[in-house]
mmCIF file of N, CA, C and O in Angstrom:
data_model
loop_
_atom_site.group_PDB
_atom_site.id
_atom_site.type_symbol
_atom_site.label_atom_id
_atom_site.label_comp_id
_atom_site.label_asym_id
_atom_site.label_seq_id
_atom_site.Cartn_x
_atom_site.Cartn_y
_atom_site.Cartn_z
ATOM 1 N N UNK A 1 4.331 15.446 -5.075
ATOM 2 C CA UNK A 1 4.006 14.221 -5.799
ATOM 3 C C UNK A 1 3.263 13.288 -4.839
ATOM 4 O O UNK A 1 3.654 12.979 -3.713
ATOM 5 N N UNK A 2 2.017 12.838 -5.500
ATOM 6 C CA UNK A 2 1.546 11.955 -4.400
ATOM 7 C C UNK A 2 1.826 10.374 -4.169
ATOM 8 O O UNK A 2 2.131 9.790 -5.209
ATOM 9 N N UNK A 3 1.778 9.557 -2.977
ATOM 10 C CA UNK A 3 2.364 8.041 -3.053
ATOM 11 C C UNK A 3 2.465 7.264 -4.339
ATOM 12 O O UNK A 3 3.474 6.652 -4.691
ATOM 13 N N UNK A 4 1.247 7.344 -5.063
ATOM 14 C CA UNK A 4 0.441 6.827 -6.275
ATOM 15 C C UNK A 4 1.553 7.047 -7.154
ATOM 16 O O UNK A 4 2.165 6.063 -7.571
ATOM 17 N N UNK A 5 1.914 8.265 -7.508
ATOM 18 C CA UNK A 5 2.769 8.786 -8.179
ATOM 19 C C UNK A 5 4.104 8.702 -8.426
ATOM 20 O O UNK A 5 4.728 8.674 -9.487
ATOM 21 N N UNK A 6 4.618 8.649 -6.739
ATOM 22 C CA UNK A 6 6.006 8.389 -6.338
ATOM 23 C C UNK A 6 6.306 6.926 -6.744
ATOM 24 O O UNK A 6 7.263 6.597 -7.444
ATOM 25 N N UNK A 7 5.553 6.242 -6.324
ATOM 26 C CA UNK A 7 6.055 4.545 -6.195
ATOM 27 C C UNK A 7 5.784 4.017 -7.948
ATOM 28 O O UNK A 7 6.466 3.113 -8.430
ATOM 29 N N UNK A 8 4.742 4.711 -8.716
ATOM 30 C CA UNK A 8 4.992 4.819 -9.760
ATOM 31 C C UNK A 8 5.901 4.784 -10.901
ATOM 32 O O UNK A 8 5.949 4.150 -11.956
ATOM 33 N N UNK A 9 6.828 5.965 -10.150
ATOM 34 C CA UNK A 9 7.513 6.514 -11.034
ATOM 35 C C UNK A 9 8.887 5.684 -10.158
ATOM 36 O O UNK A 9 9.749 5.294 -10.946
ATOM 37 N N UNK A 10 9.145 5.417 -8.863
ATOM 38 C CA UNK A 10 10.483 4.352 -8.559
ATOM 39 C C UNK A 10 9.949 3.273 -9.437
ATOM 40 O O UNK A 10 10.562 3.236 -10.503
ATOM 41 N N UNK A 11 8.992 2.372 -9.332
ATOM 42 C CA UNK A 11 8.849 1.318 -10.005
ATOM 43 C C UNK A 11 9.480 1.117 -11.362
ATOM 44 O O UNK A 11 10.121 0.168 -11.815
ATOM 45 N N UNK A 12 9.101 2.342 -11.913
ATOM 46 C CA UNK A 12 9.449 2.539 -13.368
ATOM 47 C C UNK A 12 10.973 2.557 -13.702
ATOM 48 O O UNK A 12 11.484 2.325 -14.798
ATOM 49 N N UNK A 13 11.773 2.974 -12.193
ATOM 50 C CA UNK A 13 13.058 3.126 -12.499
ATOM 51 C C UNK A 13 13.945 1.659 -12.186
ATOM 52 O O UNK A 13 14.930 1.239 -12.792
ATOM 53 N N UNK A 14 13.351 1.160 -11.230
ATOM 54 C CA UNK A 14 14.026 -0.346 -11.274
ATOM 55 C C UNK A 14 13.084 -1.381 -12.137
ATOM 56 O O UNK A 14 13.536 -2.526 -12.108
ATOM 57 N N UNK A 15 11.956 -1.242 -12.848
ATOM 58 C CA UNK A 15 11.666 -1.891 -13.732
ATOM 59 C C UNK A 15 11.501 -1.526 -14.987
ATOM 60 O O UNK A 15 10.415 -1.846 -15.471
ATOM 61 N N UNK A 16 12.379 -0.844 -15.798
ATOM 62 C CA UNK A 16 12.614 -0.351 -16.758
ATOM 63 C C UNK A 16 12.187 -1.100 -18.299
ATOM 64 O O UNK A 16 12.441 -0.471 -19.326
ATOM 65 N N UNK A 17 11.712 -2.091 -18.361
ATOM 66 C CA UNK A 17 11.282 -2.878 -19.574
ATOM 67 C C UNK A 17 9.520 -2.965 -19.073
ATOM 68 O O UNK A 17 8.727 -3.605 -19.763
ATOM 69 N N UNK A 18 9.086 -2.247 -17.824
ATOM 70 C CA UNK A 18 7.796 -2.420 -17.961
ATOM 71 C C UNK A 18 7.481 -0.935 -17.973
ATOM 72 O O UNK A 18 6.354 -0.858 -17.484
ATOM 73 N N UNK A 19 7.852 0.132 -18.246
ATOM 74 C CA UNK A 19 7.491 1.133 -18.176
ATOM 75 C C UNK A 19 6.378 1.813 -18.474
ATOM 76 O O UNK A 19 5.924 2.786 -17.871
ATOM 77 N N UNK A 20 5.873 1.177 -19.594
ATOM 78 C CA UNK A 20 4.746 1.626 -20.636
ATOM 79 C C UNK A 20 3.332 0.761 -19.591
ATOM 80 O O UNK A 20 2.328 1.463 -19.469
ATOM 81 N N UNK A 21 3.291 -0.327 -19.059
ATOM 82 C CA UNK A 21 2.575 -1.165 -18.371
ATOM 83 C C UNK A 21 2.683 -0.258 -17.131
ATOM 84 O O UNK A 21 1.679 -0.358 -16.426
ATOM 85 N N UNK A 22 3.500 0.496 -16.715
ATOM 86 C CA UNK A 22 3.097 1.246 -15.197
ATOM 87 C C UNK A 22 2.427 2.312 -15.383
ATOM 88 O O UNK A 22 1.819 2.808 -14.434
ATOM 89 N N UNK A 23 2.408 2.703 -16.234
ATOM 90 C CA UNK A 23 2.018 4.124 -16.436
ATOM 91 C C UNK A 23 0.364 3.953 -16.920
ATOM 92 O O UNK A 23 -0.456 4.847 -16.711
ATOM 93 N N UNK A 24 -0.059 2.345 -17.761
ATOM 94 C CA UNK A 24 -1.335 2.286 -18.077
ATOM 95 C C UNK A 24 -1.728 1.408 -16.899
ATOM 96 O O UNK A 24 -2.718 0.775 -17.267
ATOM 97 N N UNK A 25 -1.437 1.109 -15.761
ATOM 98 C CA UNK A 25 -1.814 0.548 -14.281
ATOM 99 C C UNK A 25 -2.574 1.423 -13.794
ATOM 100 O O UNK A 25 -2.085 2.453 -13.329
ATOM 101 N N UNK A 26 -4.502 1.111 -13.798
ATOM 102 C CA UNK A 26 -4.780 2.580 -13.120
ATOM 103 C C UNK A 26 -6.050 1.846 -11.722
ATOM 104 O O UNK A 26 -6.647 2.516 -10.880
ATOM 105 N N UNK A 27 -6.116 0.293 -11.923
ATOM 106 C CA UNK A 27 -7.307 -0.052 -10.960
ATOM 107 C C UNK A 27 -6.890 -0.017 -9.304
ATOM 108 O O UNK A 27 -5.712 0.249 -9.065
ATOM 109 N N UNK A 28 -7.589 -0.214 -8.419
ATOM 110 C CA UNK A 28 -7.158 0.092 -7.274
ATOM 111 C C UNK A 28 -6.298 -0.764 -6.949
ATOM 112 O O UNK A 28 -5.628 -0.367 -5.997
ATOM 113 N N UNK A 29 -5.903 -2.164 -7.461
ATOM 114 C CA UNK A 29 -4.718 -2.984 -6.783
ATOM 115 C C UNK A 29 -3.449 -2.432 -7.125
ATOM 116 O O UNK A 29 -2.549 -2.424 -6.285
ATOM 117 N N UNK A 30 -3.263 -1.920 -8.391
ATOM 118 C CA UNK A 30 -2.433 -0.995 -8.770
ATOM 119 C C UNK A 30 -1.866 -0.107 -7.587
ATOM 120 O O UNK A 30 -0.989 -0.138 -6.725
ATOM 121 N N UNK A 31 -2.945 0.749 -8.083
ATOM 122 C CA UNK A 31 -2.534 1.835 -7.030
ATOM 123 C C UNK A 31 -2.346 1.331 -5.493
ATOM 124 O O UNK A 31 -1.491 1.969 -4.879
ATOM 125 N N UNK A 32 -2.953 0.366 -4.818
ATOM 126 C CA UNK A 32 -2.252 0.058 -3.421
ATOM 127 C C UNK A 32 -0.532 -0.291 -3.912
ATOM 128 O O UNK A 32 0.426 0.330 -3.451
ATOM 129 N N UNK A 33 -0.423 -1.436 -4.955
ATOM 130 C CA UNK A 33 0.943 -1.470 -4.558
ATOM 131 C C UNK A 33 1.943 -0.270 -4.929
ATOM 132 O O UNK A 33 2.989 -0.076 -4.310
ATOM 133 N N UNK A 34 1.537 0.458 -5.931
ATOM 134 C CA UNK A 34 2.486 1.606 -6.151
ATOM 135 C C UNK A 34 2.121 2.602 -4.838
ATOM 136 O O UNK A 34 2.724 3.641 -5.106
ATOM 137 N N UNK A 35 1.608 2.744 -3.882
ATOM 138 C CA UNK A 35 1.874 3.791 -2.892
ATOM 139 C C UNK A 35 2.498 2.588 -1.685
ATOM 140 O O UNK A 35 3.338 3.068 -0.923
ATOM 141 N N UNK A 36 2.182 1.210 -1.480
ATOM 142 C CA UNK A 36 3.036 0.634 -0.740
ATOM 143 C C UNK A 36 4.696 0.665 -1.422
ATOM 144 O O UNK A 36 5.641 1.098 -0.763
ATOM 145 N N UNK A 37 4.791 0.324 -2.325
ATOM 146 C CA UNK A 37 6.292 0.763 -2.662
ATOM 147 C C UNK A 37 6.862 1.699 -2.416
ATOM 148 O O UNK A 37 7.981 1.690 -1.902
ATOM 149 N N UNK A 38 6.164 2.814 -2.754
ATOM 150 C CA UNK A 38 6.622 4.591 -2.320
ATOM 151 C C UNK A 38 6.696 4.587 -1.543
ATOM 152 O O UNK A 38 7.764 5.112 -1.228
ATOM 153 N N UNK A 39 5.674 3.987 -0.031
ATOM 154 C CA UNK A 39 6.290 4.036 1.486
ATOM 155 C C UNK A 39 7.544 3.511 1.667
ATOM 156 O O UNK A 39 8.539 4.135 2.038
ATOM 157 N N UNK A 40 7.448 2.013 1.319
ATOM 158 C CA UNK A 40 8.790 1.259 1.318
ATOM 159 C C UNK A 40 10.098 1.089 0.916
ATOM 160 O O UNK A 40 11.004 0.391 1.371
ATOM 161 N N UNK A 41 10.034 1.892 -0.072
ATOM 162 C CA UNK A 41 11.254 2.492 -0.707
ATOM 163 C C UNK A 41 11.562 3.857 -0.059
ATOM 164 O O UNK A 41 12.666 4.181 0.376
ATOM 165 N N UNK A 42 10.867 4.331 -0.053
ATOM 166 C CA UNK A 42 11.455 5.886 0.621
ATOM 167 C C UNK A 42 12.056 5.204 2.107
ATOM 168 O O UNK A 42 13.210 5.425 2.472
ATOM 169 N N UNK A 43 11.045 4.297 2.942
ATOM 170 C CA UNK A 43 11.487 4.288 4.372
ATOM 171 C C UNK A 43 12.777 2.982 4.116
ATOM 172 O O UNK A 43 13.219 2.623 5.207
ATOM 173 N N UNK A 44 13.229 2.469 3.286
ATOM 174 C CA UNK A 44 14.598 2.271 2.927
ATOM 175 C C UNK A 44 15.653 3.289 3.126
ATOM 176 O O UNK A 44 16.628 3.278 3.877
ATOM 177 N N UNK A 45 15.037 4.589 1.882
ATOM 178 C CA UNK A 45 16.488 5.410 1.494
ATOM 179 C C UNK A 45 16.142 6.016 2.840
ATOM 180 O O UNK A 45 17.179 5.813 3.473
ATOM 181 N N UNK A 46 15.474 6.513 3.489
ATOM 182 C CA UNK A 46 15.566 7.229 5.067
ATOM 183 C C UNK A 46 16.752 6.088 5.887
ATOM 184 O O UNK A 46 17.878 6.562 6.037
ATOM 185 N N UNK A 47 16.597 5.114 6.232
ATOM 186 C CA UNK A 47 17.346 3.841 7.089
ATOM 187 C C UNK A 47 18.764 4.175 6.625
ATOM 188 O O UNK A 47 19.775 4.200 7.326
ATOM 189 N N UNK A 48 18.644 4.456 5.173
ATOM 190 C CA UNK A 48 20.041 4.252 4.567
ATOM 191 C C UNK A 48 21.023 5.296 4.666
ATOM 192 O O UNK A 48 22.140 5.321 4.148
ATOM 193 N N UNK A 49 20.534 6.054 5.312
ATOM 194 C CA UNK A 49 20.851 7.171 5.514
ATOM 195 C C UNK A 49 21.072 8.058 6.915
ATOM 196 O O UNK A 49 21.180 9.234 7.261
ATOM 197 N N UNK A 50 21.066 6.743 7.480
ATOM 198 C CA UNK A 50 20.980 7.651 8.733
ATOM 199 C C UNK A 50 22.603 7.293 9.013
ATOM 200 O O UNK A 50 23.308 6.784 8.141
ATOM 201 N N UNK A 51 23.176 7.696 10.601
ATOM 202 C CA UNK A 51 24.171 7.855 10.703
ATOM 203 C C UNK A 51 24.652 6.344 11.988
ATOM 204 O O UNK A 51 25.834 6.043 12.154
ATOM 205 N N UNK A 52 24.165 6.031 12.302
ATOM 206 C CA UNK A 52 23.409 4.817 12.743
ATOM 207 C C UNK A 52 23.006 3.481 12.294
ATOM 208 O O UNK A 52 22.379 2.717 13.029
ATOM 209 N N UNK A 53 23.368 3.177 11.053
ATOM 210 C CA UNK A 53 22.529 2.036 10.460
ATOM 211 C C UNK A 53 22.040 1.376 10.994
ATOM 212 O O UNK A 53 22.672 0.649 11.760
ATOM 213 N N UNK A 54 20.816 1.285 10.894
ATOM 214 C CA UNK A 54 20.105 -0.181 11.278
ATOM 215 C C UNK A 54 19.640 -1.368 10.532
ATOM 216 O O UNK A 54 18.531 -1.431 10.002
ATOM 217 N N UNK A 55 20.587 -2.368 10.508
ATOM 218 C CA UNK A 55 21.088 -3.467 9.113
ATOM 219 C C UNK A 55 19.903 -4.166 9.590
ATOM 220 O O UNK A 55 19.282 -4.105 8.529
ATOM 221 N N UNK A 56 19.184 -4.731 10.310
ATOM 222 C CA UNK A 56 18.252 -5.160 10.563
ATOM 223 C C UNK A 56 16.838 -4.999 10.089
ATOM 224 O O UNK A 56 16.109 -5.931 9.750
ATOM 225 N N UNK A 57 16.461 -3.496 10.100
ATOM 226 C CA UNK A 57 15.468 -2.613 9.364
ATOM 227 C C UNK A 57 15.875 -2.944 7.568
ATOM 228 O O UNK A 57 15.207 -3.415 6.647
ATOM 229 N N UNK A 58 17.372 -2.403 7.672
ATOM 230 C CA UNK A 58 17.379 -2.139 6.174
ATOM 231 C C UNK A 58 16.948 -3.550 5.123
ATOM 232 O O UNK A 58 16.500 -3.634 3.980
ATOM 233 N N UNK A 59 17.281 -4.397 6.009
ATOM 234 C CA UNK A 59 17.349 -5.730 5.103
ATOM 235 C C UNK A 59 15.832 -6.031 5.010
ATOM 236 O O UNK A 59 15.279 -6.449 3.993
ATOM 237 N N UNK A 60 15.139 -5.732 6.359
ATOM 238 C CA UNK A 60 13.488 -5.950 6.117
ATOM 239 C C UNK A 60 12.693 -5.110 4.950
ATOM 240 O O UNK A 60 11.663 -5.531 4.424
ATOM 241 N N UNK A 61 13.446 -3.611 4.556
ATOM 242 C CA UNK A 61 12.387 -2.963 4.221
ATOM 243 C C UNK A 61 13.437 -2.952 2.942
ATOM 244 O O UNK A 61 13.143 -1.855 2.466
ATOM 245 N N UNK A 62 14.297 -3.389 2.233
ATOM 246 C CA UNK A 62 15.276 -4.129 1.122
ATOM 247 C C UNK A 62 13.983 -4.581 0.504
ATOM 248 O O UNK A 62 13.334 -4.093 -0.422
ATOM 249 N N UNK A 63 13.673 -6.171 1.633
ATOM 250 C CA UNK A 63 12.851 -7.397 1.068
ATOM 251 C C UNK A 63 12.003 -6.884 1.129
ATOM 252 O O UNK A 63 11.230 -7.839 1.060
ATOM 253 N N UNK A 64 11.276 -5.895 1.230
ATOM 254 C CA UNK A 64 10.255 -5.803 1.305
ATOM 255 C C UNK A 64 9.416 -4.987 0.104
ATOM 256 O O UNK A 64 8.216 -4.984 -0.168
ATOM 257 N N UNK A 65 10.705 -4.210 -0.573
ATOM 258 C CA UNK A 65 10.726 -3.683 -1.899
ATOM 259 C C UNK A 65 10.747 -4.544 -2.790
ATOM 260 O O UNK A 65 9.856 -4.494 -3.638
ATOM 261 N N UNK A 66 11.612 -5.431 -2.856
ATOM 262 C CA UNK A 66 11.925 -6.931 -3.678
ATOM 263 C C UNK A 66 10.850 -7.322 -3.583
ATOM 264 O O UNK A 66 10.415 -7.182 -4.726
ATOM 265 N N UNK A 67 9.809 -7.877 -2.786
ATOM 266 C CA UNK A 67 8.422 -8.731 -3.051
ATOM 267 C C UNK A 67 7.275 -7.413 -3.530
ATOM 268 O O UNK A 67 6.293 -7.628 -4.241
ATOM 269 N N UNK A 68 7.531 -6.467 -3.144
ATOM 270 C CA UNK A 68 6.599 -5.475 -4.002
ATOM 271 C C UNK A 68 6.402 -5.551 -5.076
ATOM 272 O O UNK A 68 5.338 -5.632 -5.691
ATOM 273 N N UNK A 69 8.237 -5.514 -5.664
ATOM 274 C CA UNK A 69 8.176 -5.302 -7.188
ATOM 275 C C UNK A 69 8.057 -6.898 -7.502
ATOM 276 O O UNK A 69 7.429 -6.889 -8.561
ATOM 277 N N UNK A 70 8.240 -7.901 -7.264
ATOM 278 C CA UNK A 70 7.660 -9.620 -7.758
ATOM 279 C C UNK A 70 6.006 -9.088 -7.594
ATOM 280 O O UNK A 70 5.236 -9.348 -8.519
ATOM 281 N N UNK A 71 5.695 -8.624 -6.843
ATOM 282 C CA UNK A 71 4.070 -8.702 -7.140
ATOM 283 C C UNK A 71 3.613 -7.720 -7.929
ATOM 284 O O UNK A 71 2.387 -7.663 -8.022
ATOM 285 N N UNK A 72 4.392 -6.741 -8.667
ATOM 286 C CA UNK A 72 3.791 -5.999 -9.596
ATOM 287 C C UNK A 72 4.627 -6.769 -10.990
ATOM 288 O O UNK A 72 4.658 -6.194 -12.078
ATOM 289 N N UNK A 73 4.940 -7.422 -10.885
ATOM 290 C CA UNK A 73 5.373 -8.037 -12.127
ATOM 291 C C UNK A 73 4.423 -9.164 -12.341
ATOM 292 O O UNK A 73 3.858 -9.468 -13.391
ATOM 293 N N UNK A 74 4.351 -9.650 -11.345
ATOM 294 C CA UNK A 74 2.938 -10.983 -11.347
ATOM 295 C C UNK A 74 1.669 -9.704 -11.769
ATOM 296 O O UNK A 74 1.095 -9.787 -12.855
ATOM 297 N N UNK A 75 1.484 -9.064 -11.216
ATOM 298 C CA UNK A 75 0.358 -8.513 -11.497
ATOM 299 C C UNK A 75 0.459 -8.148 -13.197
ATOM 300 O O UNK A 75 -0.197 -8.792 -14.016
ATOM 301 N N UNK A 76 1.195 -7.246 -13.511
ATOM 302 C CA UNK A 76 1.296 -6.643 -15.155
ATOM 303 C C UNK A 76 1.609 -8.159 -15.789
ATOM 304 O O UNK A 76 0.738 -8.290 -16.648
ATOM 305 N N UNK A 77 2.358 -9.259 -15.783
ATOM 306 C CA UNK A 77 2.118 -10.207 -16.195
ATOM 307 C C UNK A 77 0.615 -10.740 -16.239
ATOM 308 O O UNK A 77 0.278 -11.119 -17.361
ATOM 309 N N UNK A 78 -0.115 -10.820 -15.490
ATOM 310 C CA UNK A 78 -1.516 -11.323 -15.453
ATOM 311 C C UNK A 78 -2.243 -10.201 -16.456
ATOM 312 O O UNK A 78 -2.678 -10.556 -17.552
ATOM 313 N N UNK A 79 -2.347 -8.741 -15.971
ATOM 314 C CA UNK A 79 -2.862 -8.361 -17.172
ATOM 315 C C UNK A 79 -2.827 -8.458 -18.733
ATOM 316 O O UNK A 79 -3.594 -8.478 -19.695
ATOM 317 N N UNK A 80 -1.267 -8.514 -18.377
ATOM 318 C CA UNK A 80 -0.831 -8.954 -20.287
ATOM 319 C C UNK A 80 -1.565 -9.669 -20.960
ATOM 320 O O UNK A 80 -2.122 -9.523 -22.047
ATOM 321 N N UNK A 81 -1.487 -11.110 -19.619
ATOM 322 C CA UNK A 81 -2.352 -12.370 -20.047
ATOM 323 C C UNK A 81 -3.396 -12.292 -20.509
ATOM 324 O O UNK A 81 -3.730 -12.764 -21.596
ATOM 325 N N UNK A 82 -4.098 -11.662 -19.726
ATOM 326 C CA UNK A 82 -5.672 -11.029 -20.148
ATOM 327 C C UNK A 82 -5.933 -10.409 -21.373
ATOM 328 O O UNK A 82 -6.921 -10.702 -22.047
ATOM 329 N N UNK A 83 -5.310 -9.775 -21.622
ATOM 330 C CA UNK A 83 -5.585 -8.715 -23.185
ATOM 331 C C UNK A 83 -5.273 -9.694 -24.128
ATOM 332 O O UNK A 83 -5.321 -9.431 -25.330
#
């Protein structure tokens, strides 16, 4: 599955009332933030997982999923607007 794809399809799972809006997301701002999410979420569940925690990391790359998904909601909000 490629980034595009991956962060796609997480998006879709913690934003579940925009589902239909991720899937018709196809211009390039789109696609940067759905493969930045897929990095950022995966390099979460990696942190989260190690044997080691590093609460420091985790909380950065947490927030860092959290403002992803606020900016793809600003974003599919703005398109809405538009149509």
């Amino acid at each position: 599955m490629s980034l595009l794809e991956l962060g796609r399809a997480r998006l879709a799972m913690v934003l579940p009332h925009h589902r239909e809006q991720l899937r018709s997301a196809m211009d390039d701002y789109s696609r940067e933030l759905f493969e930045a999410y897929a990095l950022a979420s995966t390099t979460l569940d990696n942190l989260e997982r190690e044997m080691s925690r590093r609460e420091d990391l985790i909380h950065e790359y947490h927030q860092i999923c959290l403002d992803l998904q606020a900016e793809v909601l600003t974003m599919l909000t703005q398109k809405k607007d538009n149509t």
